[in-house]
Coordinates of C-alpha atoms in Angstrom, one line a residue:
M414 CA 0.0 0.0 0.0
P415 CA 1.2 3.6 -0.6
V416 CA 2.9 5.6 2.1
E417 CA 0.4 8.0 3.7
F418 CA 0.6 11.0 6.0
I419 CA -1.3 11.5 9.2
S420 CA -1.8 14.7 11.2
A421 CA -3.9 15.4 14.3
V422 CA -6.6 18.1 14.5
H423 CA -6.5 20.5 17.4
T424 CA -9.8 21.9 18.8
D425 CA -8.2 25.0 20.4
S426 CA -6.1 27.6 18.7
G427 CA -4.3 28.5 22.0
A428 CA -2.7 25.1 22.6
S429 CA 0.8 24.3 21.3
G430 CA 2.0 21.7 23.7
P431 CA 0.8 18.4 25.0
A432 CA -2.4 19.8 26.3
A433 CA -4.2 20.0 23.0
A434 CA -7.4 21.5 24.2
S435 CA -6.6 22.9 27.7
R436 CA -7.4 26.6 27.4
T437 CA -10.8 27.2 26.0
G438 CA -11.5 23.6 25.0
F439 CA -13.2 24.1 21.7
D440 CA -12.9 26.8 19.0
R441 CA -15.2 25.9 16.1
D442 CA -13.8 28.3 13.6
H443 CA -10.2 27.2 14.3
L444 CA -11.1 23.5 14.0
R445 CA -12.8 24.2 10.7
R446 CA -9.7 26.1 9.4
Y447 CA -7.4 23.3 10.7
A448 CA -9.4 20.5 9.1
R449 CA -9.6 22.3 5.7
A450 CA -5.8 23.1 5.8
L451 CA -5.1 19.4 6.2
D452 CA -7.5 18.5 3.5
D453 CA -6.1 21.1 1.1
G454 CA -2.5 20.3 2.1
G455 CA -2.6 16.7 1.0
F456 CA -2.6 14.9 4.3
D457 CA -4.3 11.5 4.0
H458 CA -5.6 11.0 7.6
T459 CA -6.0 13.0 10.8
L460 CA -6.1 11.7 14.3
V461 CA -9.0 12.9 16.4
A462 CA -7.4 12.3 19.9
Y463 CA -9.2 11.2 23.0
H464 CA -8.7 12.4 26.6
S465 CA -11.0 12.4 29.6
A466 CA -10.8 16.2 29.7
S467 CA -11.0 17.0 26.0
P468 CA -14.0 17.7 23.7
D469 CA -15.9 14.6 22.7
A470 CA -13.9 12.8 20.0
F471 CA -17.0 11.4 18.2
Q472 CA -18.4 14.8 17.7
V473 CA -15.1 16.3 16.7
A474 CA -14.6 13.5 14.1
Q475 CA -18.1 14.2 12.7
F476 CA -17.3 17.9 12.4
V477 CA -14.1 17.1 10.6
A478 CA -15.8 14.7 8.2
T479 CA -18.6 17.2 7.3
H480 CA -16.2 20.1 6.7
T481 CA -13.7 18.2 4.5
E482 CA -13.8 16.3 1.2
R483 CA -11.0 13.7 1.3
I484 CA -9.1 13.5 4.5
R485 CA -9.8 10.4 6.6
P486 CA -10.5 10.9 10.3
I487 CA -8.9 8.4 12.7
L488 CA -11.1 8.4 15.7
A489 CA -9.3 7.5 19.0
H490 CA -11.7 5.4 21.0
R491 CA -11.4 4.1 24.5
P492 CA -13.2 0.8 25.3
G493 CA -15.0 0.9 28.6
V494 CA -16.5 4.3 28.2
V495 CA -19.1 3.3 25.6
F496 CA -20.7 -0.2 25.4
P497 CA -19.5 -2.0 22.3
T498 CA -22.9 -2.5 20.8
H499 CA -23.6 1.2 20.9
A500 CA -20.1 2.0 19.7
S501 CA -20.6 -0.3 16.7
R502 CA -23.7 1.6 15.6
A503 CA -22.2 5.0 16.3
L504 CA -19.0 4.2 14.4
A505 CA -20.9 2.8 11.5
T506 CA -23.1 5.9 11.4
L507 CA -20.0 8.2 11.5
D508 CA -18.5 6.1 8.7
R509 CA -21.7 6.7 6.6
I510 CA -21.5 10.4 7.3
S511 CA -17.9 10.5 6.1
D512 CA -18.6 8.3 3.1
G513 CA -16.4 5.5 4.2
R514 CA -13.4 7.6 5.3
L515 CA -13.4 6.6 9.0
S516 CA -10.7 4.6 10.8
V517 CA -10.8 3.7 14.6
H518 CA -7.8 3.9 16.9
I519 CA -8.3 1.7 20.0
I520 CA -6.6 3.1 23.1
S521 CA -6.6 0.8 26.1
G522 CA -5.2 3.4 28.4
G523 CA -1.7 3.8 29.8
S524 CA -2.5 5.5 33.1
D525 CA -4.5 4.0 35.9
E526 CA -4.9 7.5 37.3
E527 CA -6.5 8.9 34.1
Q528 CA -8.7 5.8 33.5
R529 CA -10.2 6.2 37.0
R530 CA -11.3 9.7 36.1
E531 CA -14.0 8.1 34.0
G532 CA -14.7 5.3 36.4
D533 CA -12.5 2.6 34.8
Y534 CA -10.8 0.5 37.5
L535 CA -9.4 -2.4 35.5
N536 CA -5.7 -2.9 35.5
K537 CA -3.6 -2.6 32.4
A538 CA -3.6 -6.3 31.5
E539 CA -7.4 -6.4 31.9
R540 CA -7.8 -3.3 29.8
Y541 CA -5.9 -4.9 26.9
E542 CA -8.1 -8.1 27.3
R543 CA -11.1 -5.9 27.1
S544 CA -9.8 -4.1 24.0
D545 CA -9.3 -7.5 22.3
E546 CA -12.9 -8.6 23.1
Y547 CA -14.2 -5.1 22.1
I548 CA -12.7 -5.2 18.7
Q549 CA -14.0 -8.7 18.1
I550 CA -17.5 -7.5 19.0
L551 CA -17.3 -4.5 16.7
R552 CA -16.4 -6.7 13.7
K553 CA -19.0 -9.3 14.6
V554 CA -21.8 -6.7 14.6
W555 CA -20.6 -5.0 11.5
Q556 CA -20.5 -8.2 9.5
A557 CA -23.7 -9.8 11.0
D558 CA -26.7 -10.6 8.8
G559 CA -28.9 -11.1 11.8
P560 CA -29.0 -10.7 15.6
V561 CA -25.8 -11.2 17.5
S562 CA -25.3 -12.5 21.0
H563 CA -22.1 -12.5 23.0
E564 CA -20.9 -13.7 26.4
G565 CA -17.3 -12.9 27.3
K566 CA -15.2 -11.9 30.2
H567 CA -16.0 -8.2 29.9
F568 CA -19.2 -7.9 27.9
R569 CA -22.5 -9.8 27.6
F570 CA -25.6 -9.1 25.4
E571 CA -28.3 -11.0 23.6
G572 CA -30.0 -10.5 20.2
Y573 CA -28.3 -7.3 19.2
Y574 CA -28.7 -6.1 15.6
S575 CA -27.9 -2.8 13.9
D576 CA -29.5 -1.5 10.7
V577 CA -26.5 0.7 9.9
K578 CA -23.3 -0.9 8.5
P579 CA -20.0 0.6 7.5
V580 CA -19.7 1.7 3.9
N581 CA -17.1 -0.9 3.1
G582 CA -18.4 -3.6 5.4
L583 CA -15.7 -3.0 8.0
I584 CA -13.9 0.0 9.5
P585 CA -10.1 -0.2 9.7
I586 CA -9.0 -0.7 13.3
S587 CA -5.7 0.6 14.7
V588 CA -4.1 -0.5 17.9
G589 CA -1.1 1.2 19.5
G590 CA 1.4 0.7 22.3
S591 CA 4.8 -0.5 23.3
S592 CA 4.1 -3.3 25.7
P593 CA 3.8 -7.1 25.1
D594 CA 0.1 -6.8 25.7
A595 CA -0.1 -4.1 23.0
Y596 CA 1.9 -6.2 20.6
R597 CA -0.4 -9.2 21.3
V598 CA -3.7 -7.3 20.7
G599 CA -2.3 -5.3 17.8
G600 CA -0.8 -8.3 16.1
Q601 CA -3.9 -10.4 16.5
Q602 CA -6.5 -7.7 15.8
G603 CA -5.1 -4.6 14.3
D604 CA -5.2 -3.5 10.7
I605 CA -2.8 -0.8 11.7
F606 CA -0.3 -0.6 14.6
G607 CA 0.8 2.7 16.0
L608 CA 4.2 3.5 17.4
W609 CA 5.8 6.7 18.9
G610 CA 9.0 7.9 17.3
E611 CA 11.9 5.9 18.6
P612 CA 15.3 5.4 17.0
L613 CA 15.4 3.2 13.9
K614 CA 16.8 0.2 15.7
E615 CA 14.2 0.2 18.5
T616 CA 11.4 0.9 16.0
G617 CA 12.5 -2.1 13.8
E618 CA 12.5 -4.3 16.9
Q619 CA 8.9 -3.3 17.8
I620 CA 7.7 -3.9 14.2
A621 CA 9.3 -7.4 14.3
A622 CA 7.5 -8.1 17.6
V623 CA 4.1 -7.1 16.2
N624 CA 4.6 -9.0 13.0
A625 CA 5.6 -12.1 14.8
V626 CA 2.3 -12.1 16.7
A627 CA 0.4 -11.5 13.5
E628 CA 2.2 -14.4 11.8
A629 CA 1.5 -16.7 14.7
A630 CA -2.2 -15.8 14.4
G631 CA -2.2 -16.4 10.7
R632 CA -3.0 -12.7 9.9
P633 CA -1.4 -10.2 7.6
H634 CA 1.1 -7.8 9.1
P635 CA -0.6 -4.6 10.3
R636 CA 0.4 -1.4 8.6
I637 CA 2.8 0.5 10.8
W638 CA 2.1 4.0 11.9
V639 CA 4.9 6.0 13.5
S640 CA 4.5 9.5 15.0
F641 CA 6.9 12.5 15.2
R642 CA 6.8 16.2 16.0
P643 CA 9.0 17.6 13.3
I644 CA 10.6 21.1 13.7
I645 CA 11.7 22.5 10.3
A646 CA 13.3 25.6 9.0
P647 CA 15.1 26.5 5.7
T648 CA 18.4 25.1 6.9
D649 CA 19.4 22.6 9.6
E650 CA 21.1 25.3 11.6
L651 CA 18.0 27.5 11.7
A652 CA 15.9 24.4 12.5
W653 CA 18.0 23.7 15.6
E654 CA 17.7 27.3 16.7
K655 CA 13.9 27.0 16.3
A656 CA 14.0 23.7 18.2
H657 CA 15.6 25.2 21.2
R658 CA 13.1 28.0 21.2
T659 CA 10.3 25.5 21.1
L660 CA 11.9 23.6 24.0
G661 CA 11.8 26.7 26.1
V662 CA 8.1 27.0 25.4
L663 CA 7.5 23.4 26.4
K664 CA 9.5 23.9 29.6
D665 CA 7.4 27.0 30.5
Q666 CA 4.2 25.0 29.9
A667 CA 5.5 22.1 32.1
R668 CA 5.9 24.6 35.0
N669 CA 2.3 25.8 34.5
T670 CA 0.5 23.2 36.7
E671 CA -2.8 24.9 36.1
L672 CA -2.5 24.5 32.3
L673 CA -1.6 20.8 32.5
R674 CA -3.5 19.6 35.6
H675 CA -5.8 17.3 33.6
Y676 CA -3.3 16.2 31.0
R677 CA -0.3 15.1 33.2
T678 CA -0.2 12.3 35.7
A679 CA 2.1 12.5 38.6
G680 CA 5.7 11.0 38.7
R681 CA 7.2 8.7 36.1
P682 CA 4.6 7.7 33.4
A683 CA 2.9 4.4 33.9
N684 CA 2.7 3.5 30.2
V685 CA 5.6 1.6 28.6
G686 CA 5.7 3.9 25.5
S687 CA 6.4 6.9 27.6
Q688 CA 8.9 5.0 29.7
R689 CA 10.7 3.9 26.6
L690 CA 11.0 7.5 25.3
L691 CA 12.4 8.7 28.5
D692 CA 14.9 5.8 28.7
I693 CA 16.0 6.6 25.1
A694 CA 16.5 10.2 26.0
E695 CA 18.8 9.2 28.9
R696 CA 21.0 7.5 26.3
G697 CA 21.3 10.5 24.1
E698 CA 19.6 13.7 23.0
V699 CA 20.0 13.1 19.2
H700 CA 19.7 9.7 17.5
D701 CA 20.1 8.6 13.9
R702 CA 19.8 11.3 11.3
C703 CA 17.9 14.0 13.4
L704 CA 15.6 12.3 16.0
W705 CA 15.6 14.7 19.1
T706 CA 14.4 13.4 22.5
A707 CA 14.6 16.6 24.5
P708 CA 10.9 17.4 24.0
A709 CA 10.0 14.0 25.4
V710 CA 11.9 14.9 28.6
A711 CA 10.3 18.4 28.8
T712 CA 6.8 17.0 28.5
N713 CA 7.4 13.9 30.6
A714 CA 6.7 11.9 27.4
A715 CA 3.1 12.9 27.4
G716 CA 2.1 11.3 24.1
A717 CA 4.1 11.3 20.9
S718 CA 6.7 13.9 21.7
T719 CA 10.0 13.2 20.0
A720 CA 11.0 15.5 17.2
L721 CA 12.7 15.3 13.8
V722 CA 14.8 18.5 13.5
G723 CA 16.2 20.0 10.3
S724 CA 15.6 21.4 6.9
P725 CA 12.7 20.0 4.9
E726 CA 15.2 17.9 3.0
T727 CA 16.7 16.5 6.2
V728 CA 13.4 15.7 7.8
A729 CA 12.1 14.1 4.5
Q730 CA 15.1 11.9 4.4
A731 CA 14.6 10.9 8.1
L732 CA 11.0 10.0 7.3
L733 CA 12.2 7.9 4.4
D734 CA 14.5 6.0 6.7
Y735 CA 11.4 4.9 8.6
V736 CA 9.7 3.9 5.4
D737 CA 12.7 1.8 4.6
I738 CA 12.2 -0.3 7.8
G739 CA 8.5 -0.9 7.2
C740 CA 6.6 2.2 8.3
D741 CA 4.0 3.3 5.7
L742 CA 1.9 5.6 7.8
L743 CA 3.8 8.7 8.8
S744 CA 2.3 10.9 11.5
I745 CA 3.7 14.4 11.6
R746 CA 2.3 17.1 13.8
G747 CA 4.0 20.1 15.3
Y748 CA 4.2 21.9 18.5
D749 CA 2.8 24.9 16.6
P750 CA 0.0 22.7 15.2
L751 CA -1.7 24.7 12.4
N752 CA 1.3 26.6 11.2
D753 CA 3.5 23.5 11.3
A754 CA 0.9 21.5 9.4
I755 CA 0.8 24.1 6.6
D756 CA 4.6 24.1 6.5
Y757 CA 4.8 20.3 6.3
A758 CA 2.2 20.2 3.5
R759 CA 4.2 22.8 1.5
H760 CA 7.8 21.6 2.2
V761 CA 7.9 18.0 3.5
L762 CA 5.1 15.9 2.0
P763 CA 6.1 16.8 -1.6
L764 CA 9.7 15.8 -1.0
V765 CA 8.8 12.4 0.4
R766 CA 6.3 11.7 -2.3
Q767 CA 8.7 12.8 -5.1
E768 CA 11.3 10.4 -3.8
L769 CA 8.9 7.5 -3.5
A770 CA 7.5 8.2 -7.0
H771 CA 11.1 8.3 -8.3
R772 CA 11.8 4.9 -6.7
A773 CA 8.6 3.4 -8.1
A774 CA 9.4 4.8 -11.6
T775 CA 13.0 3.5 -11.6
G776 CA 12.5 0.3 -9.7
Q777 CA 15.1 1.6 -7.2
A778 CA 15.4 -0.2 -4.0
A779 CA 15.2 1.7 -0.7

């Protein structure tokens, strides 16, 4: 399948750090401008993130779908908040509204503290078990010709049927994470598997772990989605100057406990993905071509936080390095979200696509 680009919509024009909607929560005009900029700029997908304090992701995804023509929303969805029968119908309805453009990103939850804010007291292993069962139910309902019953560890229902089905029969499902539980569920159930931006060696090891699970389950390898926060400027030198200015802003935000009170959990992060980013940062600030770990430290690895720093040419080549090891969904979103998305569309996406087109035309290996 072709290499595709993912961004992430922001619902608040005031946010530039890890708290994506922490100031006024929802700015309708800004969200419309943002979604259309991604649509016009040539992004293929946009993540609609989920957090217990953020605007409702279902409604944001519907807003994006109805104000764009081609971009595909990836709706982050947390099992346990909505019963899977209702979710199957709501997702199928949203897929119909978007004319078949929807994907779903299942997030099992990396922080017990944040899960409990919405009444979820399962431990991490149980949450991944629930996600596995949840995905199976979604697909069972979408494909059913008649009523469906289910009795599992986490869910039970009888005789459920939905009149509304996804446009293409099924909706692509993404799973993410960096733990053995995540690899297991993603390899067994995911059409897509999401990773945060680690060095090439570690990323390759994670891809191999997910693919091994998929092979053992007799399934195709999931498509691999890798996420970065690029910082670009006309030259590498100017990009690094911009990077250190950005780092200063992130550190200022980290000291603003009021701004981040709902978006940060206390102490070392509980989720393996964040722990891995911080451990990698301890080994070095710059890895491979231009992977920069300082933003992960500044944000306590609150989400995808590592940067690719350099000129558009340098960042494009770094992204191609990840394509060469098996990543075909490239998520790039900035710490100045809208302006960065416009810059990526103008200066980075064309370079990557031109090189890939050249390889295809010439039969050139990576």
